[in-house]
PDB file of C-alpha atoms in Angstrom:
ATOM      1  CA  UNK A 685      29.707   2.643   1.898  1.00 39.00           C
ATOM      2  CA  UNK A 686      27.113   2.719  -1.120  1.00 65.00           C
ATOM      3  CA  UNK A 687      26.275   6.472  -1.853  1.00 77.00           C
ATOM      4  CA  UNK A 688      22.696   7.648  -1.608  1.00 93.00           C
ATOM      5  CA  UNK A 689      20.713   7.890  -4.934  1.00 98.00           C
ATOM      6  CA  UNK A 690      17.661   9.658  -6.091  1.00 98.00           C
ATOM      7  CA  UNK A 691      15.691   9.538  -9.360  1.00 98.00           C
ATOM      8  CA  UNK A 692      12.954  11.855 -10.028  1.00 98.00           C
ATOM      9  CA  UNK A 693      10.063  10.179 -12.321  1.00 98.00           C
ATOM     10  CA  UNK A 694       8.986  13.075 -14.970  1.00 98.00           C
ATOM     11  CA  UNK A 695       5.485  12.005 -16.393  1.00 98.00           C
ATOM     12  CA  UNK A 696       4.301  13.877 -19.381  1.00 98.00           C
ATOM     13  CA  UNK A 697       0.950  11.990 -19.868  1.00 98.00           C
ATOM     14  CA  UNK A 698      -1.743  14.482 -20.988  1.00 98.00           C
ATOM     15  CA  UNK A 699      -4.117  13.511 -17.838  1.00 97.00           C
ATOM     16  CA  UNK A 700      -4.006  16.280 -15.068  1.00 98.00           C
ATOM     17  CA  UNK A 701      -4.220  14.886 -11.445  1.00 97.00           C
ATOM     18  CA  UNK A 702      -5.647  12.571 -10.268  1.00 96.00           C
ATOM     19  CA  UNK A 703      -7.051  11.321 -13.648  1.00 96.00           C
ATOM     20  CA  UNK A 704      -5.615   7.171 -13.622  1.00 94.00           C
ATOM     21  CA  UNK A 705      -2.626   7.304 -15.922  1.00 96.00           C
ATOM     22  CA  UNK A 706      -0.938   4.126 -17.637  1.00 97.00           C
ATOM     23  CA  UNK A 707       2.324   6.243 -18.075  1.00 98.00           C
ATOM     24  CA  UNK A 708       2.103   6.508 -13.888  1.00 98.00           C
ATOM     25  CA  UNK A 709       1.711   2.700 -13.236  1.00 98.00           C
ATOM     26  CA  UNK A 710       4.660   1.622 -15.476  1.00 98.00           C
ATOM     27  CA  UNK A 711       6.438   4.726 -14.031  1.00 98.00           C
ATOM     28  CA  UNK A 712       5.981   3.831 -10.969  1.00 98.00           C
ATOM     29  CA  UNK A 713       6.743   0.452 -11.230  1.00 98.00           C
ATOM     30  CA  UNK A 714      10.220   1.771 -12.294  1.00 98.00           C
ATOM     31  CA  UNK A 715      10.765   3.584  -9.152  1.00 98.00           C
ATOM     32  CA  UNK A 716       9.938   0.460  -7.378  1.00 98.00           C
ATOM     33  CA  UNK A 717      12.358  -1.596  -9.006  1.00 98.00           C
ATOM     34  CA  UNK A 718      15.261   1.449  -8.334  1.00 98.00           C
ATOM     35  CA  UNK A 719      13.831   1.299  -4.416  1.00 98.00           C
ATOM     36  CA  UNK A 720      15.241  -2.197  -4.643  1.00 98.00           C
ATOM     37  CA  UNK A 721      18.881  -0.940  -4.882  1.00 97.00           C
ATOM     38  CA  UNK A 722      18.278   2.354  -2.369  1.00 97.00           C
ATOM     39  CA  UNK A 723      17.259   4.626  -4.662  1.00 98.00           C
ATOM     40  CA  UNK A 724      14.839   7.269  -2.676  1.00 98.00           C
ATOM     41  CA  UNK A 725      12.109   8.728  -5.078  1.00 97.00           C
ATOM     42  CA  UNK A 726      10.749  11.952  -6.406  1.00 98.00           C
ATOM     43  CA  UNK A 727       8.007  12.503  -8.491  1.00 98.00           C
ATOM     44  CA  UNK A 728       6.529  15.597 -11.056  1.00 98.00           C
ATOM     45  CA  UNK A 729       3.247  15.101 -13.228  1.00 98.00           C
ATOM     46  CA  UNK A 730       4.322  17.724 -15.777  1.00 98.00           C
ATOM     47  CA  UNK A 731       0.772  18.652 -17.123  1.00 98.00           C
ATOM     48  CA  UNK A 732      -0.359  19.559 -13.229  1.00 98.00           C
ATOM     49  CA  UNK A 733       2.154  22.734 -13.321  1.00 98.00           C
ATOM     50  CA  UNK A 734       2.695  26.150 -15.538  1.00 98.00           C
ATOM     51  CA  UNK A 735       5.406  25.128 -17.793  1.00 98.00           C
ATOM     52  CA  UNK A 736       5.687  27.604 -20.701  1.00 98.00           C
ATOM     53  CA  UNK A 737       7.393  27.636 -23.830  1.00 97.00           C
ATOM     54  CA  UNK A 738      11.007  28.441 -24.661  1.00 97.00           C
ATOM     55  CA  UNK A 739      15.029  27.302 -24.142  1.00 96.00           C
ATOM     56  CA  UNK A 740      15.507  29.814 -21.274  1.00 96.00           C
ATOM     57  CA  UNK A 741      15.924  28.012 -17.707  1.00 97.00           C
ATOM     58  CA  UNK A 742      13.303  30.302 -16.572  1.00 97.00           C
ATOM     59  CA  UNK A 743      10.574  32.397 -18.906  1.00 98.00           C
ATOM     60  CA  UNK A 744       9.198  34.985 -16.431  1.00 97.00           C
ATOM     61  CA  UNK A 745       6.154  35.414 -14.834  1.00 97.00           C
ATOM     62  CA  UNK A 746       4.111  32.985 -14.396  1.00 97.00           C
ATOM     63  CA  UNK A 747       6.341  30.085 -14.951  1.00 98.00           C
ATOM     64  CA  UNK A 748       6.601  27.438 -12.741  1.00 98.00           C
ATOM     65  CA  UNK A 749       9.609  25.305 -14.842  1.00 98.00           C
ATOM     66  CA  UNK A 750      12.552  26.844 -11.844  1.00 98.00           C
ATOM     67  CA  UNK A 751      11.407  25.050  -9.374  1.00 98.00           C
ATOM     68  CA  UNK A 752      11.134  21.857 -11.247  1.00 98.00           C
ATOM     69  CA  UNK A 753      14.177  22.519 -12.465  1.00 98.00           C
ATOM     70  CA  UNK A 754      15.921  22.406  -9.167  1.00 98.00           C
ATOM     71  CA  UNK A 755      14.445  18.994  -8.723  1.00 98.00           C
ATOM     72  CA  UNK A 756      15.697  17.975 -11.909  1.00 98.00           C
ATOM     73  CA  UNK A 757      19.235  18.922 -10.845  1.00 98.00           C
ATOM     74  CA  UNK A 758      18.442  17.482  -7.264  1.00 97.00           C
ATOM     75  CA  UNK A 759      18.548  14.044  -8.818  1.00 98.00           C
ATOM     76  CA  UNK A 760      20.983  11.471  -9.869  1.00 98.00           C
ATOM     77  CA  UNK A 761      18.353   9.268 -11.812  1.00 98.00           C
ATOM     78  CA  UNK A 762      15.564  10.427 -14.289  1.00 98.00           C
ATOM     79  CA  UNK A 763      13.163   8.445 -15.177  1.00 98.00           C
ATOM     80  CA  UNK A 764      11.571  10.064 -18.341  1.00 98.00           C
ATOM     81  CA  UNK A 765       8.095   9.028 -18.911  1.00 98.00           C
ATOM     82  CA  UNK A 766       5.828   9.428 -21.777  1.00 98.00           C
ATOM     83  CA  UNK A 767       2.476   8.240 -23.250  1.00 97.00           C
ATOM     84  CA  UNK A 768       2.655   7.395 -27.236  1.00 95.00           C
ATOM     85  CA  UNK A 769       0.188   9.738 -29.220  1.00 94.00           C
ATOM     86  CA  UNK A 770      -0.152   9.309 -33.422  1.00 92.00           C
ATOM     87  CA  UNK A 771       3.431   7.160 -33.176  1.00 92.00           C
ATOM     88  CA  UNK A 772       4.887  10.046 -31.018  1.00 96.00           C
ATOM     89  CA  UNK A 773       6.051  11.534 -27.559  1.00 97.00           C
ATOM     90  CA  UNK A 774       2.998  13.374 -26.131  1.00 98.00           C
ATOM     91  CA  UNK A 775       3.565  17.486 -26.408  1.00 98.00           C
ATOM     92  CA  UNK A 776       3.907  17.347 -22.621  1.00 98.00           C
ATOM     93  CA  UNK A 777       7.235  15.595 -23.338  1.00 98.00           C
ATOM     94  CA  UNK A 778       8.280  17.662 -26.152  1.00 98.00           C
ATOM     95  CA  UNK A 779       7.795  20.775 -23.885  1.00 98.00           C
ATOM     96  CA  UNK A 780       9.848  19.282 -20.850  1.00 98.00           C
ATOM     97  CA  UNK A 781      12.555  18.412 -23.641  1.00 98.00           C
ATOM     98  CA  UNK A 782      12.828  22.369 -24.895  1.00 98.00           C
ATOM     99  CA  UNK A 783      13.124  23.552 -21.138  1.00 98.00           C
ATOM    100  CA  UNK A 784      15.911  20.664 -20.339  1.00 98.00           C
ATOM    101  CA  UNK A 785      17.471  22.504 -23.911  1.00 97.00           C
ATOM    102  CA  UNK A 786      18.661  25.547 -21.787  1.00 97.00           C
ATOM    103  CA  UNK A 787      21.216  23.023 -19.456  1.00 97.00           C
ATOM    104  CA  UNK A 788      23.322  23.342 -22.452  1.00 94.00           C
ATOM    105  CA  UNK A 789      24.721  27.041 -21.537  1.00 94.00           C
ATOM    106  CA  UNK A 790      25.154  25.777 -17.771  1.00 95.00           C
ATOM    107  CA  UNK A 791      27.946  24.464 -16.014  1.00 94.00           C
ATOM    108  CA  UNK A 792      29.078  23.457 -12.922  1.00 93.00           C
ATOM    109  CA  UNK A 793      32.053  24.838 -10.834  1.00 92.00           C
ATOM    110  CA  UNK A 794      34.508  22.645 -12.912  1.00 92.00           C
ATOM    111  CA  UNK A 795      33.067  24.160 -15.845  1.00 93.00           C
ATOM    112  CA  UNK A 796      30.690  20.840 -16.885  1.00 94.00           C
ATOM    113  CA  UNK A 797      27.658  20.854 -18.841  1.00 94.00           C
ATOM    114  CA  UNK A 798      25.504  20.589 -15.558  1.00 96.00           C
ATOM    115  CA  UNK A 799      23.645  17.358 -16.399  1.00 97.00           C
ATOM    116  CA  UNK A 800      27.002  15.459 -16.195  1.00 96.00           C
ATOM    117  CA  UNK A 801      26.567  12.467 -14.001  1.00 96.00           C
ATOM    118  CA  UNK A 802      23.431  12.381 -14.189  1.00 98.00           C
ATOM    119  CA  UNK A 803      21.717   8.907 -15.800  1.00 98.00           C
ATOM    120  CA  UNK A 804      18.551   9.150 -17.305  1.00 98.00           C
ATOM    121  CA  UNK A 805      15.609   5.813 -17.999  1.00 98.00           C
ATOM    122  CA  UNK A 806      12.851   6.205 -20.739  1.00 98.00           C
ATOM    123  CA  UNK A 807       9.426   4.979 -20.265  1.00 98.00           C
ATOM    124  CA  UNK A 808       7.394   4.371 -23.031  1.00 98.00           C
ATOM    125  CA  UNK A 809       3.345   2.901 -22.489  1.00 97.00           C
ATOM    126  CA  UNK A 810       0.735   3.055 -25.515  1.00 92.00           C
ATOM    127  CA  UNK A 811      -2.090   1.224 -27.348  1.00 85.00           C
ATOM    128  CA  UNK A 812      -0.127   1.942 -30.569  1.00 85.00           C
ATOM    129  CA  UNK A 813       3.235   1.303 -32.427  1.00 87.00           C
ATOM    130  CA  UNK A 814       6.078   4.198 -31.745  1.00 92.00           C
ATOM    131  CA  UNK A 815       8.005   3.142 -28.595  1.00 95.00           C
ATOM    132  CA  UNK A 816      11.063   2.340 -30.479  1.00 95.00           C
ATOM    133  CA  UNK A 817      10.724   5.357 -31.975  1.00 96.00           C
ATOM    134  CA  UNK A 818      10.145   7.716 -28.895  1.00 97.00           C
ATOM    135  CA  UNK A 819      12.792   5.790 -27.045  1.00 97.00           C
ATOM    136  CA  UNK A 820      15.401   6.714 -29.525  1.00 97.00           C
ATOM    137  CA  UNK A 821      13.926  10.742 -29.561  1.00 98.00           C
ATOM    138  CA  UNK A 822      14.116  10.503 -25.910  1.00 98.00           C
ATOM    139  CA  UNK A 823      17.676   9.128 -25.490  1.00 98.00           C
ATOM    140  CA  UNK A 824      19.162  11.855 -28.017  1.00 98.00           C
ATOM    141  CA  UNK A 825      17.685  14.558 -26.614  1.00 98.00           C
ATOM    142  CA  UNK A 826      18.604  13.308 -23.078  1.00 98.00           C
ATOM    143  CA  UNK A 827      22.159  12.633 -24.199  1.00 98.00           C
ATOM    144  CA  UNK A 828      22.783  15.728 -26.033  1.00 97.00           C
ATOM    145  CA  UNK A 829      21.695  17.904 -22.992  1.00 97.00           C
ATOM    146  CA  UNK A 830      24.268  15.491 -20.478  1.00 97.00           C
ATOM    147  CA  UNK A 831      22.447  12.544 -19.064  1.00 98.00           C
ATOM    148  CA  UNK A 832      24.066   9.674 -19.035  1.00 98.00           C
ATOM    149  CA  UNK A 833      22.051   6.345 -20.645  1.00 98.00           C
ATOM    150  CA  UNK A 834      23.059   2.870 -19.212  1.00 98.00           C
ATOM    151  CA  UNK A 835      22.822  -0.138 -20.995  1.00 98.00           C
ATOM    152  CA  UNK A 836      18.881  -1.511 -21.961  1.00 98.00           C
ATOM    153  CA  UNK A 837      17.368   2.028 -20.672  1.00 98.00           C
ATOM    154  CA  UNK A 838      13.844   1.824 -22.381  1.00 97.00           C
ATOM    155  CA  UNK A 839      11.326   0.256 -20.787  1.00 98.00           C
ATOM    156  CA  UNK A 840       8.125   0.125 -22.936  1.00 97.00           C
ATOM    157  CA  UNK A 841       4.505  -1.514 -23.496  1.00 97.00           C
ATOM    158  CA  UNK A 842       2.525  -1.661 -27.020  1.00 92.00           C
ATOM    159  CA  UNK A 843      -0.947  -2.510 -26.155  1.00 88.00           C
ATOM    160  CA  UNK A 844      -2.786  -4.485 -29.031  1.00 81.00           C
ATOM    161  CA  UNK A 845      -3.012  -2.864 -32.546  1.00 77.00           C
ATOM    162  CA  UNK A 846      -6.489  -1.431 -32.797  1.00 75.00           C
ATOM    163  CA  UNK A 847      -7.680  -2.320 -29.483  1.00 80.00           C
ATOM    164  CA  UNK A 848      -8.732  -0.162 -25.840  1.00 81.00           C
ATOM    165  CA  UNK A 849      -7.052  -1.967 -23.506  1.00 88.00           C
ATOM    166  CA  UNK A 850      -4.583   0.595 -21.349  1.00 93.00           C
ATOM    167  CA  UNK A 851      -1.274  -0.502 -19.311  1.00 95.00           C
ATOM    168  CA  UNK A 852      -3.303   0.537 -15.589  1.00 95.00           C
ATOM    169  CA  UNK A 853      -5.783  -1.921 -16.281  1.00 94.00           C
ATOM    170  CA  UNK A 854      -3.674  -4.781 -17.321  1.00 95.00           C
ATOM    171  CA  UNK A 855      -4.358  -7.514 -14.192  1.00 95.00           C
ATOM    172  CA  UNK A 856      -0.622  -8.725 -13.545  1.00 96.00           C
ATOM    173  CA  UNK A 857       2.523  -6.838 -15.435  1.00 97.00           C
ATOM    174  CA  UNK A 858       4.163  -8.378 -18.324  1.00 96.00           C
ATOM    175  CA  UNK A 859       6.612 -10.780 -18.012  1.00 97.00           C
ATOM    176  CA  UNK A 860       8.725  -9.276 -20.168  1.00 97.00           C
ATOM    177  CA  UNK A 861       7.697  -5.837 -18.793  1.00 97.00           C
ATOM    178  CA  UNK A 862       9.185  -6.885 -15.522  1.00 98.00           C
ATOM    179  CA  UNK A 863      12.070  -8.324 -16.751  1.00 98.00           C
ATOM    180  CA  UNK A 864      12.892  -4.427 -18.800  1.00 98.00           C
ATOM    181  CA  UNK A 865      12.360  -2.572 -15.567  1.00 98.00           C
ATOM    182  CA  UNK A 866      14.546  -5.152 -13.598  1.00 98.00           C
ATOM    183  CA  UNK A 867      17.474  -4.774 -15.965  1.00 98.00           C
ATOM    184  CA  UNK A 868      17.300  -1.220 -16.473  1.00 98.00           C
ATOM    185  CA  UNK A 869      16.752  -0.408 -12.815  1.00 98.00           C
ATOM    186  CA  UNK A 870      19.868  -2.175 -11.926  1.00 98.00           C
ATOM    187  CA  UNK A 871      21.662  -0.381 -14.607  1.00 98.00           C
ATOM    188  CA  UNK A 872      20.962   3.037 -14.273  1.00 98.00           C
ATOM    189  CA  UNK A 873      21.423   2.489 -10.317  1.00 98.00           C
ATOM    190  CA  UNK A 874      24.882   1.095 -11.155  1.00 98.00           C
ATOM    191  CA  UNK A 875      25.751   4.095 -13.199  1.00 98.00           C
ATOM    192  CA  UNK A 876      24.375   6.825 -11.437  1.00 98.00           C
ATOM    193  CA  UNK A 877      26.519   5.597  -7.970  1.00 97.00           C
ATOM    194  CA  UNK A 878      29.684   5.247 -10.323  1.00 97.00           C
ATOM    195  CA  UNK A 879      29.124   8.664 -11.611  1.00 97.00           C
ATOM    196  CA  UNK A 880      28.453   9.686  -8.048  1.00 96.00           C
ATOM    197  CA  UNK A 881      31.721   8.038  -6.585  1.00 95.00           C
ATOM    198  CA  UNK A 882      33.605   9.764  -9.902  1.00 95.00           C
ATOM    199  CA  UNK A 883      32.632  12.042 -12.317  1.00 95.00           C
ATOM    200  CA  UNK A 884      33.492  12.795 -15.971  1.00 96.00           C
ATOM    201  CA  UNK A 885      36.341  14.572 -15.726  1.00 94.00           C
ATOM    202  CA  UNK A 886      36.537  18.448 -16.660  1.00 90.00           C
ATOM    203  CA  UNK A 887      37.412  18.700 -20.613  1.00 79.00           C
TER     204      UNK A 887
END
């Protein structure tokens, strides 16, 4: 019997709720394409909540990271999702990134960093160049805290250089879009349930 997956979209886009969000459509249209291989979904806008500075897994008063946190750890997939700002990840991302830092000093009753088997995606949606870039920001800082990446695990769109047009307003998704999500949906859920089923082993 398959095991039960869940993947918990992050989106860092600078809009609060329920501002229309390009970095929401594509990341949605990720979870979609994990629904298609029973993976249940969970979802955190990062700018909606109090998440304050630092490399603790919890900075006091105030701070609202914990209990995002224990969704974080709650999941098998995430499904890291960022706007491109001046080339980069948007500070929204950066911030999630320090927080996820602290996982380093955790383990689990084996003695595992605590993000072992776990598999994370990376979402990437802009009107300017940088995806290639992000993605490869994203995946080390993802990897060096414990997720797991499978194979093809960006899924991006550039809009045209110079031009307004956002991702939400697009009127059908890109071919090639589709066929990113697709492949890296399959992946990750492939991973994630072998990494369910049997874990890295203890060092």
């Amino acid at each position: 019997m398959d095991e039960q997956l869940s993947a918990l979209l992050i989106n860092c886009t600078l809009k609060p709720s329920p501002a229309g969000s390009s970095t929401h459509v594509l990341g949605e249209q990720v979870l979609s394409a994990l629904a298609e291989h029973g993976v249940t979904a969970d979802r955190i806008r990062a700018v909606d909540h109090r998440i304050l500075p630092g490399v603790q897994t919890d900075m006091g008063a105030g701070d609202e990271w914990p209990e995002l946190r224990a969704r974080v750890l709650a999941a098998d997939i995430i499904v890291f999702a960022t706007p491109t700002w001046l080339g980069q990840h948007s500070s929204v991302a950066q911030r999630v990134l320090e927080r996820l830092d602290a996982e380093l000093s955790e383990t689990d009753e084996q003695g595992r960093p605590i993000l072992f088997d776990k598999v994370a995606l990376a979402v990437v949606v802009g009107n300017e160049d940088g995806a290639h870039h992000i993605s490869a920001v994203l995946f080390q800082a993802l990897n060096d805290v414990g997720f797991t990446l499978p194979a093809q695990a960006s899924i991006y769109w550039n809009g045209e250089a110079m031009q307004a047009t956002d991702y939400k307003d697009l009127p059908e998704t890109p071919e090639k879009v589709a066929q990113a999500t697709a492949t890296a949906a399959a992946n990750a859920a492939h991973l994630a349930r072998l990494l369910k089923q049997q874990g890295y082993p203890a060092a």
